[in-house]
Every structure is written in C-alpha cells, then in structure tokens.
Coordinates of C-alpha atoms and ligand atoms in Angstrom, one line a residue:
M1286 CA -0.1 -0.1 -0.1
I1287 CA 1.1 3.3 -0.6
F1288 CA 1.3 6.5 1.5
T1289 CA 2.0 10.1 1.4
I1290 CA 2.3 13.3 3.3
F1291 CA 1.1 16.4 1.3
G1292 CA 2.1 19.8 2.3
N1293 CA 3.8 23.1 0.7
P1294 CA 6.6 22.8 1.9
V1295 CA 7.4 19.2 2.8
E1296 CA 10.6 18.3 2.1
H1297 CA 11.6 19.2 5.9
S1298 CA 9.0 16.4 6.9
K1299 CA 9.9 13.3 9.4
S1300 CA 6.8 11.7 8.2
P1301 CA 8.2 9.3 5.4
L1302 CA 11.8 8.7 7.8
M1303 CA 9.3 7.3 10.7
H1304 CA 6.7 5.3 9.0
N1305 CA 8.9 3.6 6.3
H1306 CA 11.5 2.8 9.5
F1307 CA 7.7 1.1 11.0
F1308 CA 7.4 -0.5 7.3
K1309 CA 10.4 -2.0 7.4
K1310 CA 10.8 -3.3 11.1
K1311 CA 7.5 -5.0 11.4
D1312 CA 8.0 -6.3 7.5
L1313 CA 5.4 -4.9 5.9
N1314 CA 5.0 -4.5 2.0
H1315 CA 3.7 -0.6 2.4
C1316 CA 5.9 2.7 1.4
Y1317 CA 5.4 6.4 2.6
T1318 CA 6.4 8.9 0.1
R1319 CA 6.0 12.9 0.3
Y1320 CA 4.0 14.8 -2.1
L1321 CA 4.5 18.8 -2.7
L1322 CA 0.8 20.0 -3.3
E1323 CA 0.5 23.5 -4.6
D1324 CA -2.7 23.7 -5.1
G1325 CA -4.8 22.5 -1.7
S1326 CA -8.2 22.3 -3.5
Q1327 CA -7.1 19.3 -5.3
I1328 CA -6.1 17.5 -2.4
I1329 CA -9.1 14.7 -2.4
Q1330 CA -8.6 14.1 -6.4
K1331 CA -4.6 13.7 -5.9
F1332 CA -5.4 11.4 -3.4
K1333 CA -7.1 8.7 -5.5
E1334 CA -5.1 9.5 -8.7
L1335 CA -1.9 8.8 -6.4
K1336 CA -3.7 5.5 -5.5
L1337 CA -3.4 5.9 -2.1
K1338 CA -4.2 3.9 1.2
G1339 CA -3.6 7.0 3.3
A1340 CA -2.0 10.3 3.7
N1341 CA -1.2 13.0 6.3
V1342 CA -1.5 16.5 5.3
T1343 CA 0.6 19.3 6.7
V1344 CA 0.4 23.2 6.6
P1345 CA -1.2 24.8 4.9
H1346 CA -3.7 21.8 3.3
K1347 CA -5.5 21.0 6.9
E1348 CA -8.2 23.2 5.9
W1349 CA -8.9 21.9 2.3
A1350 CA -8.4 18.1 3.5
Y1351 CA -11.3 18.8 5.9
K1352 CA -13.1 20.5 3.3
K1353 CA -12.4 18.0 0.3
A1354 CA -12.7 14.8 2.4
D1355 CA -15.7 12.4 1.5
E1356 CA -16.4 12.2 4.9
V1357 CA -14.8 13.9 8.3
R1358 CA -15.0 11.9 11.7
G1359 CA -13.8 12.6 15.0
V1360 CA -12.7 15.7 16.7
A1361 CA -11.5 17.2 13.2
K1362 CA -15.3 17.9 12.9
E1363 CA -15.2 20.4 15.7
M1364 CA -11.8 21.6 14.4
G1365 CA -11.9 22.3 10.8
A1366 CA -8.7 20.9 10.1
V1367 CA -7.7 17.4 9.0
N1368 CA -3.8 16.0 9.1
T1369 CA -4.6 12.3 7.9
L1370 CA -7.0 10.9 5.2
V1371 CA -7.9 7.2 5.1
L1372 CA -9.2 5.3 2.2
E1373 CA -12.0 3.3 3.8
N1374 CA -14.8 1.3 1.2
G1375 CA -14.0 3.5 -1.7
K1376 CA -14.1 6.8 0.1
V1377 CA -11.4 9.2 1.5
I1378 CA -12.7 9.5 4.9
G1379 CA -10.6 12.3 7.1
Y1380 CA -9.3 12.6 10.4
N1381 CA -7.3 14.7 13.2
T1382 CA -4.9 12.9 15.5
D1383 CA -2.6 16.6 16.4
G1384 CA -5.3 16.9 19.6
P1385 CA -5.4 13.4 20.6
G1386 CA -1.5 12.8 20.0
F1387 CA -1.0 15.4 22.1
M1388 CA -3.2 14.1 24.8
E1389 CA -1.0 11.2 24.4
V1390 CA 2.0 12.9 24.9
I1391 CA 0.8 14.1 28.6
K1392 CA -1.0 11.3 29.4
A1393 CA 1.6 10.2 32.3
F1394 CA 1.7 14.1 33.6
D1395 CA -0.6 14.9 36.8
Y1396 CA -1.5 18.7 35.9
K1397 CA -4.6 20.6 37.0
N1398 CA -3.9 24.1 35.5
P1399 CA -2.2 24.2 31.9
L1400 CA -1.8 27.0 30.3
I1401 CA -0.6 27.3 26.2
I1402 CA 1.2 29.6 24.9
G1403 CA 0.6 30.6 21.1
A1404 CA -2.8 31.1 19.3
G1405 CA -1.8 29.5 16.2
G1406 CA -3.1 26.0 14.4
T1407 CA -1.2 23.7 17.0
A1408 CA -3.1 25.9 19.5
R1409 CA -6.1 25.6 18.2
A1410 CA -5.3 21.8 17.8
I1411 CA -4.6 21.2 21.2
S1412 CA -7.1 23.4 22.4
F1413 CA -9.9 20.9 21.5
L1414 CA -9.3 18.5 24.1
L1415 CA -7.1 20.3 26.7
K1416 CA -9.1 23.1 28.3
A1417 CA -6.0 25.4 29.0
D1418 CA -5.9 29.0 29.2
I1419 CA -4.1 30.9 26.5
V1420 CA -1.5 33.5 26.4
N1421 CA -0.2 35.0 23.5
R1422 CA 2.2 37.6 22.0
S1423 CA -0.8 39.8 20.4
E1424 CA -4.3 40.1 20.5
K1425 CA -6.0 39.3 17.2
R1426 CA -5.5 35.1 17.0
L1427 CA -7.2 34.7 20.5
E1428 CA -10.6 36.0 19.1
F1429 CA -10.9 32.3 18.4
F1430 CA -10.3 31.3 21.8
K1431 CA -12.1 33.9 23.5
Q1432 CA -15.4 32.9 21.0
R1433 CA -15.5 29.5 22.7
G1434 CA -15.1 30.7 26.2
F1435 CA -11.5 30.1 26.6
N1436 CA -9.3 32.6 29.0
T1437 CA -7.3 34.5 26.8
Y1438 CA -4.7 36.7 27.4
T1439 CA -2.1 38.9 26.0
W1440 CA 1.6 39.5 27.6
D1441 CA 0.1 43.2 28.5
T1442 CA -3.1 41.2 30.5
F1443 CA -1.5 38.2 31.9
E1444 CA -2.5 36.8 35.1
F1445 CA -0.2 35.1 37.1
K1446 CA -2.4 31.6 38.4
N1447 CA -0.3 28.7 39.6
Y1448 CA 0.0 26.9 36.3
D1449 CA 1.4 23.4 36.5
L1450 CA 1.5 22.2 32.7
I1451 CA 3.2 24.9 30.4
I1452 CA 3.2 24.2 26.8
N1453 CA 4.8 26.1 23.9
T1454 CA 2.8 26.0 20.6
T1455 CA 4.8 28.8 19.0
S1456 CA 7.5 28.7 16.4
A1457 CA 9.8 30.8 19.1
G1458 CA 13.2 29.1 19.2
L1459 CA 12.6 27.0 15.9
K1460 CA 15.2 29.0 14.0
D1461 CA 16.3 31.8 16.5
E1462 CA 17.5 31.2 20.1
N1463 CA 14.1 33.8 21.0
L1464 CA 11.7 32.5 24.2
P1465 CA 7.9 32.4 23.3
M1466 CA 7.4 35.3 26.5
P1467 CA 9.3 37.8 28.0
K1468 CA 12.0 36.0 30.3
K1469 CA 10.9 37.1 33.8
M1470 CA 7.4 36.3 32.9
L1471 CA 8.2 32.4 32.2
E1472 CA 10.5 32.5 35.4
K1473 CA 7.7 33.5 37.3
I1474 CA 5.7 31.0 36.1
F1475 CA 8.4 28.4 36.2
Q1476 CA 8.9 28.9 40.0
N1477 CA 5.0 27.3 40.2
A1478 CA 4.8 24.7 37.1
K1479 CA 5.9 20.8 36.9
Y1480 CA 5.7 20.3 33.2
A1481 CA 7.0 22.1 30.2
V1482 CA 6.2 20.7 26.5
D1483 CA 7.4 22.2 23.1
V1484 CA 6.0 21.3 19.9
V1485 CA 9.3 22.7 18.6
Y1486 CA 11.3 19.8 17.2
G1487 CA 14.9 19.3 15.8
K1488 CA 16.8 21.0 18.7
K1489 CA 16.2 21.9 22.5
T1490 CA 15.2 25.4 22.6
P1491 CA 15.4 28.4 24.4
F1492 CA 12.1 27.5 26.7
L1493 CA 12.8 23.9 27.4
K1494 CA 16.6 25.1 28.1
L1495 CA 14.9 27.4 30.6
A1496 CA 12.5 24.7 32.1
E1497 CA 15.1 22.3 33.1
Q1498 CA 17.1 25.4 34.6
Y1499 CA 13.7 25.5 37.2
N1500 CA 14.0 21.6 37.5
L1501 CA 10.5 20.6 35.1
Q1502 CA 9.9 17.5 33.9
T1503 CA 9.7 18.2 30.0
R1504 CA 8.8 16.9 26.5
D1505 CA 10.4 18.6 23.0
G1506 CA 8.1 18.4 20.1
L1507 CA 9.3 15.0 18.7
Y1508 CA 6.7 13.4 21.1
L1509 CA 3.9 15.2 19.1
L1510 CA 5.5 14.3 16.1
V1511 CA 5.7 10.6 16.9
Y1512 CA 2.6 10.0 19.1
Q1513 CA 0.3 11.5 15.9
G1514 CA 2.2 9.7 13.6
I1515 CA 0.8 6.6 16.0
L1516 CA -2.5 7.2 15.7
A1517 CA -2.2 8.1 12.1
M1518 CA -0.7 4.6 11.6
E1519 CA -3.5 3.2 13.3
L1520 CA -5.9 4.5 11.2
F1521 CA -3.9 3.7 8.2
L1522 CA -4.2 0.0 8.9
G1523 CA -7.4 -0.4 10.5
E1524 CA -5.6 -2.2 13.3
N1525 CA -4.8 -0.6 16.9
L1526 CA -1.1 -1.2 17.7
D1527 CA 0.9 -1.4 20.7
K1528 CA 1.8 2.2 21.0
K1529 CA 4.5 1.3 23.3
E1530 CA 6.2 -0.3 20.6
V1531 CA 5.9 1.8 17.5
E1532 CA 7.0 4.6 19.9
Q1533 CA 9.9 2.7 20.5
I1534 CA 10.5 2.1 16.4
Y1535 CA 9.9 5.9 16.0
F1536 CA 12.2 7.2 18.6
E1537 CA 15.5 5.2 17.6
I1538 CA 15.2 6.5 13.6
L1539 CA 14.0 10.0 15.1
R1540 CA 16.7 10.5 17.5
N1541 CA 19.6 9.1 15.4
Ligands
NAP1690 N1 6.5 18.5 16.7 C1 5.0 18.3 15.7 O1 4.3 17.3 15.6 C2 4.4 19.7 15.3 C3 2.9 19.7 14.9 C4 2.8 20.8 14.5 C5 3.0 22.3 15.0 N2 4.5 22.1 15.1 C6 5.4 23.3 15.1 O2 4.4 24.4 15.5 C7 5.0 25.6 15.8 C8 3.6 26.6 15.6 O3 3.2 25.9 14.6 P1 1.8 26.7 14.1 O4 1.2 25.9 12.5 O5 0.8 26.6 15.1 O6 2.0 28.1 13.4 P2 1.2 29.5 13.7 O7 -0.5 29.2 13.0 O8 1.8 30.3 12.4 O9 0.7 29.9 15.1 C9 2.1 31.0 15.2 C10 1.6 31.5 16.7 O10 3.2 31.7 17.2 C11 3.5 32.8 17.9 N3 4.9 33.3 17.9 C12 5.6 33.2 16.5 N4 6.6 33.6 16.4 C13 6.7 33.9 17.9 C14 7.8 34.7 19.0 N5 9.3 35.0 18.3 N6 7.4 35.5 20.0 C15 6.2 35.1 20.4 N7 5.3 34.0 19.9 C16 5.7 33.9 18.5 C17 2.6 33.7 16.8 O11 1.6 34.5 17.8 P3 1.2 36.2 16.7 O12 -0.5 35.3 16.5 O13 1.6 37.5 17.8 O14 1.8 36.2 15.5 C18 1.0 32.7 16.9 O15 0.3 32.4 17.6 C19 5.8 25.4 14.2 O16 6.8 26.1 15.0 C20 5.7 24.3 13.8 O17 6.5 23.5 13.5 C21 5.1 20.9 15.2

C-alpha cells in the first residue's frame, strides 16, 4: 500500500523516515512518500490519482483536506482541520490526530492547570481536547479562543495563576534563540510549574532549556510528532497497535 504526506513545503517532513522505518521493522510491504502539493483544493483528487491508502496533511492544507474529504470523523469535525486521510470502502475519510496525539504526550502527567503559549493552528488543535488558558504575543489570534469560552491573555493582560503544565505552541526558538514570552514572565510561571512541553522539534529550544533550569519535567516536539504519527498509523492500517512498541521504533530513527 502507498501512503504520502501532502504539504507545501514538505521536503523537511520527518514522516516518511518515521513511517518507512516502521514498515521495515514490521516487515510490511508498504511505502510512505512525500508530495509537494501547491493547490490544496486538489488534495482528494490527487489522493485518488496516486491510488493511496492513506495520507498525512501538513501546513497549509489541513483546512482543504477538511473541506474536500468525502467524510470527516471525530474531533476533526469541530476543529475544521484534517491531518490524516484514509481510504475506507472507496471513500476518503478525514481525521485529526494532532489533538489526540498531544493528549497521549501528556498522559503520564499529573496536572490541573495547563497554560498554552501561542494561538496559531497547533494551539487550536491542542485546545480542543485540553481545556487550558491561552496567552499570546498579540491580540488578533486570541479571538478564536475567546469566542469559544477560553480565558485568553496577551503579555500585557496576563494574570499569574498557579499553572503547572506549560505548553509552547509558538515557533519561537525554531530558527532563532527566542523565548515565546518575556524571560521574566516565564521565570515567574516556571517557579510554580511541574511540566513544560514544546511542539518545536529538531533542537533543544530556549523554552525547554529554561524549564530545565527550574527542574521541570520536559517533553520536546518529537513526542507530538511521534504520537500523532502512531494514531495516524493505526488509522492507516485499521488496527490498534502496541503504542509503546511503535513509539520505540519511531524514536529510534528520529533520535539518530
Ligand atoms: N511536533 C509536531 O508534530 C508539530 C506539529 C504541528 C506544529 N509544530 C510546530 O509548531 C509551531 C507552530 O506552528 P503553527 O502552525 O501553530 O503556527 P502558526 O499558526 O503560524 O502560529 C504561530 C503562533 O506563534 C506565535 N509566535 C510566533 N513567533 C513568536 C515569537 N517569536 N514570540 C512569541 N510568539 C510567537 C504567533 O503569535 P502572533 O499571533 O502574535 O503572531 C502565533 O500565536 C511550528 O514551529 C511548527 O513547526 C510541531
């Protein structure tokens, strides 16, 4: 069976590496490729043309995948965004594994009061399942969350509560050494926190470095990548997998 990831750009995606390693380890005769898709509105047509069994969808096509899928199931319906497409009985079904994948990442954490930093697409996906307060650098993107009843803050209006789980969903630290909030504010937040999670992967971000200085338990963005991938693979193969085993297989290749 053939699988792909649709995106633009897509050459940086680690999904082919991860999933092909899994197929190899499990002796499965499948192949996972990448596809640079410019016109998102063509996504389902391409899916069918390429005779795919399944696909992942990354920036900027998640909304097109939602709009064009033959049917959308699960949390993707509320999110308005699809990151996984699966051929089921001749129909292309859309799912979203970003939010559920994130919940797997924090499953072992004993938290009460989560705080999400950032208000973009990733924050939206996570917040559908995790009722958290949201703080963002600027006002505009907060509107979406405000309308849905979340407590939202900019840096200027932020109120320090005892947040115990802090999640960075911004791209700060990805290509620079920036923190997602002013250092003094983050330090004050970290004083009372237990856990810090970043969605950026490929490096130890200034956010996670600072969290470690405060002895917080941390998870980098590879965990989200891995868990959204495990849930997508379960949908692709139509079976429940031993998540611990698959996690090990994915980390083995990604950490090298
Ligand atoms: N690990 C994974 O599997 C995974 C999955 C999805 C995404 N990601 C990563 O998540 C990150 C965000 O993606 P996205 O699609 O959610 O982005 P997005 O929709 O463009 O949103 C970006 C958010 O980051 C904020 N921001 C950007 N630069 C900042 C800075 N220097 N300081 C403070 N805030 C800043 C923006 O604030 P304003 O509103 O003020 O502009 C906005 O809230 C990317 O790095 C992406 O690679 C990882």
